Amino acid sequence: MKIENSLPRPQLPETPPQTGLQFTVATEEDFEEIMAMSQDIYGGLDYLPTRYTAWLSESNRTVILARKQGKVIALESVCVIDDGDTMLVEGLRVAPQERGKGVAGVLLRFCSQLVKSKWPEVKVTRLTRDDQLGPKDFQKYRLITKQGILLVRFNAEDLKLRLSELGLHVTLPPSSEGTPQGSDTPLVPPVLLDLNEAHQMFLNSGLMSDVLPNATIVQDWQPFKPLPSNMAILLKKDIDWMVDDRDVPAVASLCTHPFRVPGGPYRVGDDTYYLNIDVFGKDIGLVLQQFLSHLRRHTATLKGYVMCQMFLYPPMWKPMVEFCRQTLKVELVKEYTEQCVVESDVM
Ligand SMILES: CC(C)(COP(=O)(O)OP(=O)(O)OC[C@H]1O[C@@H](n2cnc3c(N)ncnc32)[C@H](O)[C@@H]1OP(=O)(O)O)[C@@H](O)C(=O)NCCC(=O)NCCS
């Protein structure tokens, strides 16, 4: 059955004829073909399968496919945020056999042209990257902020037991800067915000300026400026919003509700979930408490395997890894990588 994207199709700019590529707006029926060329993406942690259908229905977003002889060989999504100032590039991928031939460059330029024609007020392009950026990239982009990526895997039922054994005191990892060796920290329960509180706190620049990295709310892979229009997008998502203190926050965190992973190398039966946590703040004890609190909330009901991806202030990575390994006894899936939010002007 052919399911059409319910939104009016945007007028696409002319395809540059010399590239031999055709560009089309993605529809539901392209899903299988897109997944087929995305097998190796993010080592099985590709978020696109769970977001694809929702993306097609978002009015500020367009998903563009590049085709060669009719076959899908690349995808990019562009989404306009920050009160219309920013074009956010997401999901970029090129089929493995077509990489290294300039396809991504052509697609990026095409999408930029498309956005300019549809939203002429857009000033900058933003994207997040987790690959190693070199000097050539920094000629193109300004670095807005970066977070360390900590990826661990565990069995939810095992971790639930471990967390109940831990009780209300945690021993900080010995290498935590500024903390005494192995200090025992009482767990002060973090504050789970309701949506109204989250809205007010995150828009209060006086409160959050020392907490958010470069005044950016990075939720998973999406960077947002703290603006009412962006909060309207964020508050519709299934996220838990937490701070350490409502009046004087030093740490804040956003945790997705667990969502099923449709495939990937870590799949065990049908019960593998993602849990993505963004933590903002520089105090290891408080960061740890937010992390534990999100884990406790979700392991209460979860069964099966969980891939938990945490994005955090880079110096927090090492002590958190030690805590995850030594105290929580969970498995580190990959060594240190970074999530970089970068920006360039739209020409
Ligand atoms: C990254 C990828 C899209 C590059 O595709 P490609 O067609 O081989 O790229 P090109 O030949 O056009 O050249 C690479 C250009 O894309 C840029 N690029 C690489 N990764 C990029 C990214 N994530 N976002 C934007 N630009 C990127 C490079 O800096 C380079 O720019 P330059 O031409 O100014 O030097 C491709 O290797 C791929 O699909 N990788 C797996 C998926 C992935 O990692 N996607 C990125 C995150 S969603």
Short mmCIF file of C-alpha atoms and ligand atoms in Angstrom, two decimals:
data_model
loop_
_atom_site.label_atom_id
_atom_site.label_comp_id
_atom_site.label_asym_id
_atom_site.label_seq_id
_atom_site.Cartn_x
_atom_site.Cartn_y
_atom_site.Cartn_z
CA MET A 1 0.00 0.00 0.00
CA LYS A 2 1.28 3.44 -0.87
CA ILE A 3 1.13 5.86 2.07
CA GLU A 4 1.80 9.43 1.01
CA ASN A 5 3.32 12.06 3.24
CA SER A 6 0.27 14.03 4.37
CA LEU A 7 2.07 17.37 4.16
CA PRO A 8 2.10 19.35 0.93
CA ARG A 9 5.25 18.51 -1.00
CA PRO A 10 7.69 21.41 -1.02
CA GLN A 11 8.81 22.64 -4.41
CA LEU A 12 12.31 21.29 -4.87
CA PRO A 13 14.99 23.38 -6.52
CA GLU A 14 16.31 22.05 -9.83
CA THR A 15 18.62 19.08 -9.46
CA PRO A 16 22.12 19.94 -10.69
CA PRO A 17 22.17 17.86 -13.93
CA GLN A 18 25.91 17.15 -13.89
CA THR A 19 25.64 15.07 -10.69
CA GLY A 20 23.45 12.34 -12.21
CA LEU A 21 21.38 12.46 -9.00
CA GLN A 22 17.68 13.06 -8.54
CA PHE A 23 16.30 14.52 -5.32
CA THR A 24 12.89 13.64 -3.90
CA VAL A 25 10.96 14.27 -0.69
CA ALA A 26 10.98 11.09 1.43
CA THR A 27 7.72 9.21 2.01
CA GLU A 28 6.66 6.27 4.20
CA GLU A 29 7.15 3.87 1.34
CA ASP A 30 10.87 4.73 1.07
CA PHE A 31 11.49 3.40 4.60
CA GLU A 32 12.73 -0.10 3.69
CA GLU A 33 15.10 1.21 1.04
CA ILE A 34 16.52 3.78 3.47
CA MET A 35 17.04 1.13 6.15
CA ALA A 36 18.77 -1.13 3.65
CA MET A 37 21.46 1.51 3.00
CA SER A 38 21.76 2.36 6.74
CA GLN A 39 22.87 -1.05 8.04
CA ASP A 40 26.25 0.05 9.41
CA ILE A 41 25.24 3.41 10.84
CA TYR A 42 26.24 4.21 14.43
CA GLY A 43 27.22 0.59 15.02
CA GLY A 44 23.54 -0.42 15.19
CA LEU A 45 22.54 2.60 17.28
CA ASP A 46 20.87 4.43 14.43
CA TYR A 47 18.02 6.56 15.74
CA LEU A 48 16.38 7.00 12.35
CA PRO A 49 14.15 3.87 12.36
CA THR A 50 12.38 5.07 15.51
CA ARG A 51 12.07 8.68 14.33
CA TYR A 52 11.39 8.31 10.61
CA THR A 53 7.58 8.34 10.63
CA ALA A 54 7.41 11.24 13.09
CA TRP A 55 9.92 13.21 11.03
CA LEU A 56 7.71 12.96 7.95
CA SER A 57 4.84 14.62 9.78
CA GLU A 58 6.75 17.56 11.31
CA SER A 59 5.78 20.80 9.60
CA ASN A 60 9.16 22.49 10.11
CA ARG A 61 11.09 19.53 8.66
CA THR A 62 11.85 18.12 5.22
CA VAL A 63 13.50 14.77 4.59
CA ILE A 64 15.28 14.67 1.23
CA LEU A 65 16.52 11.60 -0.61
CA ALA A 66 19.16 11.50 -3.33
CA ARG A 67 18.55 8.83 -5.95
CA LYS A 68 20.78 7.39 -8.60
CA GLN A 69 18.96 5.65 -11.43
CA GLY A 70 15.89 5.69 -9.21
CA LYS A 71 17.60 3.93 -6.29
CA VAL A 72 17.92 5.71 -2.92
CA ILE A 73 21.60 6.37 -2.22
CA ALA A 74 21.54 9.18 0.36
CA LEU A 75 19.34 10.95 2.90
CA GLU A 76 19.39 14.22 4.79
CA SER A 77 16.81 15.86 6.97
CA VAL A 78 16.59 19.60 7.48
CA CYS A 79 14.58 21.11 10.29
CA VAL A 80 14.06 24.81 10.98
CA ILE A 81 14.37 25.78 14.66
CA ASP A 82 15.48 28.71 16.86
CA ASP A 83 12.56 30.99 15.80
CA GLY A 84 13.39 30.34 12.16
CA ASP A 85 17.06 31.38 12.44
CA THR A 86 18.63 27.93 12.26
CA MET A 87 18.53 25.04 9.86
CA LEU A 88 19.35 21.83 11.71
CA VAL A 89 20.88 19.10 9.56
CA GLU A 90 20.21 15.55 10.77
CA GLY A 91 20.30 11.96 9.66
CA LEU A 92 22.86 12.53 6.90
CA ARG A 93 23.93 9.26 5.33
CA VAL A 94 25.20 7.97 2.00
CA ALA A 95 24.95 4.33 0.86
CA PRO A 96 28.31 2.59 1.61
CA GLN A 97 29.17 1.97 -2.06
CA GLU A 98 28.61 5.66 -2.92
CA ARG A 99 30.74 7.20 -0.16
CA GLY A 100 33.84 9.26 -0.90
CA LYS A 101 32.46 10.55 -4.21
CA GLY A 102 31.11 13.88 -3.04
CA VAL A 103 27.45 12.79 -2.72
CA ALA A 104 27.07 14.18 0.83
CA GLY A 105 28.47 17.54 -0.31
CA VAL A 106 26.00 17.76 -3.22
CA LEU A 107 23.09 16.76 -0.98
CA LEU A 108 24.07 19.27 1.74
CA ARG A 109 24.23 22.09 -0.84
CA PHE A 110 20.92 21.03 -2.39
CA CYS A 111 19.16 21.01 1.00
CA SER A 112 20.67 24.35 1.93
CA GLN A 113 19.26 25.83 -1.31
CA LEU A 114 15.89 24.26 -0.59
CA VAL A 115 15.76 25.74 2.92
CA LYS A 116 16.81 29.17 1.66
CA SER A 117 14.00 29.18 -0.89
CA LYS A 118 11.41 28.02 1.63
CA TRP A 119 12.63 29.87 4.75
CA PRO A 120 14.64 32.89 3.49
CA GLU A 121 15.15 34.17 7.05
CA VAL A 122 17.34 31.19 8.04
CA LYS A 123 20.81 32.49 9.00
CA VAL A 124 22.87 29.51 10.15
CA THR A 125 23.20 25.77 9.70
CA ARG A 126 23.80 23.66 12.79
CA LEU A 127 24.65 20.01 13.07
CA THR A 128 26.06 17.57 15.60
CA ARG A 129 28.96 15.31 14.68
CA ASP A 130 30.56 12.45 16.55
CA ASP A 131 33.45 11.84 14.18
CA GLN A 132 36.92 13.33 14.58
CA LEU A 133 36.83 16.90 13.26
CA GLY A 134 39.98 18.24 11.62
CA PRO A 135 41.34 21.70 10.73
CA LYS A 136 39.45 21.63 7.41
CA ASP A 137 36.16 21.19 9.26
CA PHE A 138 36.96 24.11 11.54
CA GLN A 139 37.50 26.32 8.48
CA LYS A 140 33.85 25.56 7.65
CA TYR A 141 32.35 25.43 11.12
CA ARG A 142 32.36 27.25 14.45
CA LEU A 143 32.28 24.96 17.47
CA ILE A 144 29.25 25.75 19.63
CA THR A 145 29.77 23.13 22.32
CA LYS A 146 30.85 19.57 22.85
CA GLN A 147 29.80 16.78 25.16
CA GLY A 148 31.59 13.49 25.92
CA ILE A 149 29.63 10.38 24.90
CA LEU A 150 29.47 7.55 27.41
CA LEU A 151 27.88 4.39 26.07
CA VAL A 152 27.14 1.50 28.44
CA ARG A 153 25.08 -1.63 28.16
CA PHE A 154 23.37 -3.60 30.90
CA ASN A 155 20.62 -6.01 31.74
CA ALA A 156 17.83 -3.98 33.33
CA GLU A 157 16.96 -6.58 35.97
CA ASP A 158 20.62 -6.99 37.06
CA LEU A 159 21.06 -3.26 37.33
CA LYS A 160 17.85 -2.88 39.30
CA LEU A 161 19.26 -5.30 41.90
CA ARG A 162 22.60 -3.50 41.92
CA LEU A 163 20.89 -0.15 42.46
CA SER A 164 18.88 -1.44 45.39
CA GLU A 165 22.08 -2.86 46.96
CA LEU A 166 23.69 0.55 46.57
CA GLY A 167 21.03 2.22 48.68
CA LEU A 168 21.20 5.91 49.28
CA HIS A 169 24.94 6.35 49.52
CA VAL A 170 27.31 6.26 46.59
CA THR A 171 31.07 6.15 46.70
CA LEU A 172 32.52 8.60 44.25
CA PRO A 173 35.17 7.22 41.93
CA PRO A 174 38.68 7.95 43.25
CA SER A 175 39.75 9.89 40.17
CA SER A 176 36.97 12.48 40.44
CA GLU A 177 38.64 15.85 40.42
CA GLY A 178 37.99 17.96 43.47
CA THR A 179 36.57 15.12 45.53
CA PRO A 180 38.37 13.25 48.29
CA GLN A 181 39.43 9.69 47.42
CA GLY A 182 36.48 7.37 47.45
CA SER A 183 34.31 9.86 49.32
CA ASP A 184 30.92 8.63 50.43
CA THR A 185 28.21 10.95 49.14
CA PRO A 186 24.67 10.87 50.52
CA LEU A 187 22.14 10.77 47.71
CA VAL A 188 20.18 14.00 47.75
CA PRO A 189 17.26 13.14 45.50
CA PRO A 190 17.22 15.24 42.33
CA VAL A 191 14.06 17.15 41.43
CA LEU A 192 11.91 15.77 38.63
CA LEU A 193 10.31 18.77 36.93
CA ASP A 194 6.80 18.86 35.55
CA LEU A 195 6.48 20.34 32.06
CA ASN A 196 5.45 23.73 33.34
CA GLU A 197 8.45 23.92 35.67
CA ALA A 198 10.79 22.71 32.92
CA HIS A 199 9.45 25.40 30.60
CA GLN A 200 9.98 28.15 33.15
CA MET A 201 13.39 27.02 34.36
CA PHE A 202 14.99 26.38 31.02
CA LEU A 203 13.81 29.75 29.68
CA ASN A 204 15.22 31.54 32.72
CA SER A 205 18.66 32.50 31.42
CA GLY A 206 19.70 33.86 34.82
CA LEU A 207 19.11 30.45 36.38
CA MET A 208 20.46 28.25 33.61
CA SER A 209 23.37 30.26 32.16
CA ASP A 210 25.99 28.44 34.25
CA VAL A 211 24.39 25.07 33.66
CA LEU A 212 23.74 24.86 29.90
CA PRO A 213 26.80 24.50 27.66
CA ASN A 214 27.11 27.70 25.62
CA ALA A 215 23.42 28.46 26.22
CA THR A 216 22.41 25.34 24.31
CA ILE A 217 19.92 22.65 25.26
CA VAL A 218 21.38 19.63 23.52
CA GLN A 219 18.70 16.95 23.60
CA ASP A 220 20.11 13.72 22.27
CA TRP A 221 21.55 14.89 18.90
CA GLN A 222 19.52 18.09 18.61
CA PRO A 223 20.86 21.46 19.78
CA PHE A 224 18.27 24.09 20.69
CA LYS A 225 18.61 27.66 21.92
CA PRO A 226 16.50 28.19 25.05
CA LEU A 227 13.57 29.90 23.29
CA PRO A 228 9.80 29.43 23.79
CA SER A 229 9.37 28.06 20.24
CA ASN A 230 12.06 25.43 20.88
CA MET A 231 10.67 24.54 24.30
CA ALA A 232 7.32 23.91 22.57
CA ILE A 233 9.12 21.28 20.42
CA LEU A 234 11.06 19.80 23.34
CA LEU A 235 8.15 19.56 25.75
CA LYS A 236 6.21 17.41 23.29
CA LYS A 237 8.90 14.74 23.49
CA ASP A 238 8.85 11.84 25.92
CA ILE A 239 11.57 13.20 28.19
CA ASP A 240 12.14 13.41 31.94
CA TRP A 241 13.49 16.82 32.97
CA MET A 242 15.57 16.90 36.15
CA VAL A 243 17.62 19.40 38.14
CA ASP A 244 19.44 19.17 41.44
CA ASP A 245 17.76 22.26 42.88
CA ARG A 246 14.80 24.32 41.63
CA ASP A 247 16.09 27.61 43.04
CA VAL A 248 19.82 27.40 42.36
CA PRO A 249 20.42 24.65 39.82
CA ALA A 250 24.00 23.50 39.27
CA VAL A 251 23.11 20.43 37.20
CA ALA A 252 20.23 19.61 34.86
CA SER A 253 19.46 16.54 32.82
CA LEU A 254 17.10 15.29 30.15
CA CYS A 255 16.38 11.59 29.81
CA THR A 256 14.40 9.99 27.00
CA HIS A 257 11.81 7.41 27.96
CA PRO A 258 13.20 4.00 27.01
CA PHE A 259 12.54 3.15 23.39
CA ARG A 260 12.90 -0.16 21.61
CA VAL A 261 15.85 -0.74 19.32
CA PRO A 262 14.61 -2.49 16.20
CA GLY A 263 17.93 -4.18 15.40
CA GLY A 264 21.65 -3.87 15.74
CA PRO A 265 24.54 -5.91 17.04
CA TYR A 266 23.50 -5.73 20.69
CA ARG A 267 20.05 -7.08 20.12
CA VAL A 268 19.03 -9.92 22.41
CA GLY A 269 15.59 -11.28 21.58
CA ASP A 270 13.15 -8.44 21.19
CA ASP A 271 14.05 -6.65 24.37
CA THR A 272 16.76 -4.12 23.71
CA TYR A 273 16.06 -0.52 24.62
CA TYR A 274 17.81 2.80 24.29
CA LEU A 275 18.00 5.27 27.10
CA ASN A 276 19.62 8.56 26.17
CA ILE A 277 20.58 10.99 28.90
CA ASP A 278 21.94 14.52 28.45
CA VAL A 279 23.54 15.87 31.59
CA PHE A 280 24.61 19.51 31.90
CA GLY A 281 26.83 20.55 34.78
CA LYS A 282 30.32 20.16 36.16
CA ASP A 283 29.89 18.66 39.63
CA ILE A 284 30.58 14.91 39.50
CA GLY A 285 28.55 14.11 42.61
CA LEU A 286 25.47 15.90 41.25
CA VAL A 287 25.94 14.46 37.76
CA LEU A 288 26.12 10.99 39.26
CA GLN A 289 22.95 11.52 41.25
CA GLN A 290 21.01 12.60 38.18
CA PHE A 291 22.28 9.54 36.31
CA LEU A 292 21.33 7.16 39.13
CA SER A 293 17.96 8.76 39.54
CA HIS A 294 17.09 8.30 35.84
CA LEU A 295 18.33 4.71 36.00
CA ARG A 296 16.24 3.97 39.07
CA ARG A 297 13.11 5.40 37.46
CA HIS A 298 13.44 3.31 34.35
CA THR A 299 14.90 0.05 35.61
CA ALA A 300 11.89 -0.20 37.93
CA THR A 301 9.80 -1.39 34.98
CA LEU A 302 12.30 -2.32 32.24
CA LYS A 303 13.22 -5.88 31.33
CA GLY A 304 15.94 -7.04 29.00
CA TYR A 305 18.98 -5.21 27.65
CA VAL A 306 19.48 -1.48 27.68
CA MET A 307 21.94 0.60 25.68
CA CYS A 308 22.38 3.75 27.70
CA GLN A 309 24.01 6.68 25.99
CA MET A 310 24.99 9.59 28.16
CA PHE A 311 26.20 12.97 26.89
CA LEU A 312 28.12 14.92 29.49
CA TYR A 313 30.70 17.65 30.18
CA PRO A 314 33.91 16.01 28.86
CA PRO A 315 35.90 15.92 32.17
CA MET A 316 33.00 13.97 33.74
CA TRP A 317 33.53 11.05 31.34
CA LYS A 318 36.41 9.30 33.07
CA PRO A 319 35.05 9.29 36.63
CA MET A 320 31.65 8.25 35.31
CA VAL A 321 33.21 5.33 33.42
CA GLU A 322 34.96 4.21 36.59
CA PHE A 323 31.74 4.42 38.54
CA CYS A 324 29.85 2.51 35.83
CA ARG A 325 32.45 -0.25 35.77
CA GLN A 326 33.39 -0.57 39.40
CA THR A 327 30.18 0.22 41.23
CA LEU A 328 27.39 -0.46 38.77
CA LYS A 329 29.26 -3.33 37.06
CA VAL A 330 27.91 -2.36 33.66
CA GLU A 331 29.72 -2.88 30.39
CA LEU A 332 31.41 0.02 28.59
CA VAL A 333 30.53 -0.33 24.91
CA LYS A 334 32.88 2.23 23.40
CA GLU A 335 35.81 4.37 24.37
CA TYR A 336 35.63 8.14 24.61
CA THR A 337 34.01 9.96 21.69
CA GLU A 338 32.59 13.44 21.47
CA GLN A 339 29.40 14.96 20.30
CA CYS A 340 30.28 18.31 18.70
CA VAL A 341 27.64 20.90 17.93
CA VAL A 342 28.93 23.01 15.04
CA GLU A 343 27.53 25.92 13.07
CA SER A 344 28.17 27.76 9.82
CA ASP A 345 26.53 30.74 8.15
CA VAL A 346 24.01 30.04 5.43
CA MET A 347 25.34 31.72 2.29
C1 LIG B 1 29.54 10.95 6.49
C2 LIG B 1 29.03 10.61 5.09
C3 LIG B 1 27.59 11.07 4.96
C4 LIG B 1 29.89 11.33 4.06
O1 LIG B 1 29.39 11.02 2.77
P1 LIG B 1 30.28 11.17 1.44
O2 LIG B 1 29.38 11.22 0.25
O3 LIG B 1 31.31 10.11 1.45
O4 LIG B 1 30.96 12.58 1.66
P2 LIG B 1 31.60 13.51 0.56
O5 LIG B 1 32.39 12.67 -0.41
O6 LIG B 1 30.58 14.43 -0.02
O7 LIG B 1 32.65 14.36 1.36
C5 LIG B 1 32.64 14.44 2.71
C6 LIG B 1 32.22 15.85 3.05
O8 LIG B 1 31.14 15.71 3.96
C7 LIG B 1 31.54 16.26 5.20
N1 LIG B 1 30.96 15.46 6.26
C8 LIG B 1 31.39 14.29 6.77
N2 LIG B 1 30.57 13.91 7.76
C9 LIG B 1 29.61 14.84 7.85
C10 LIG B 1 28.50 15.04 8.70
N3 LIG B 1 28.18 14.17 9.64
N4 LIG B 1 27.75 16.13 8.52
C11 LIG B 1 28.05 17.03 7.58
N5 LIG B 1 29.10 16.92 6.76
C12 LIG B 1 29.86 15.83 6.90
C13 LIG B 1 33.04 16.23 5.20
O9 LIG B 1 33.56 17.21 6.08
C14 LIG B 1 33.34 16.55 3.74
O10 LIG B 1 33.25 17.93 3.53
P3 LIG B 1 34.21 18.66 2.46
O11 LIG B 1 33.76 18.17 1.12
O12 LIG B 1 33.92 20.11 2.67
O13 LIG B 1 35.59 18.24 2.81
C15 LIG B 1 29.14 9.07 4.81
O14 LIG B 1 30.45 8.65 5.04
C16 LIG B 1 28.20 8.21 5.65
O15 LIG B 1 27.05 7.97 5.27
N6 LIG B 1 28.69 7.74 6.81
C17 LIG B 1 27.88 6.93 7.71
C18 LIG B 1 26.78 7.73 8.35
C19 LIG B 1 27.24 8.86 9.18
O16 LIG B 1 28.20 8.75 9.91
N7 LIG B 1 26.53 9.99 9.06
C20 LIG B 1 26.85 11.19 9.79
C21 LIG B 1 26.02 11.46 10.99
S1 LIG B 1 24.27 11.32 10.80
#
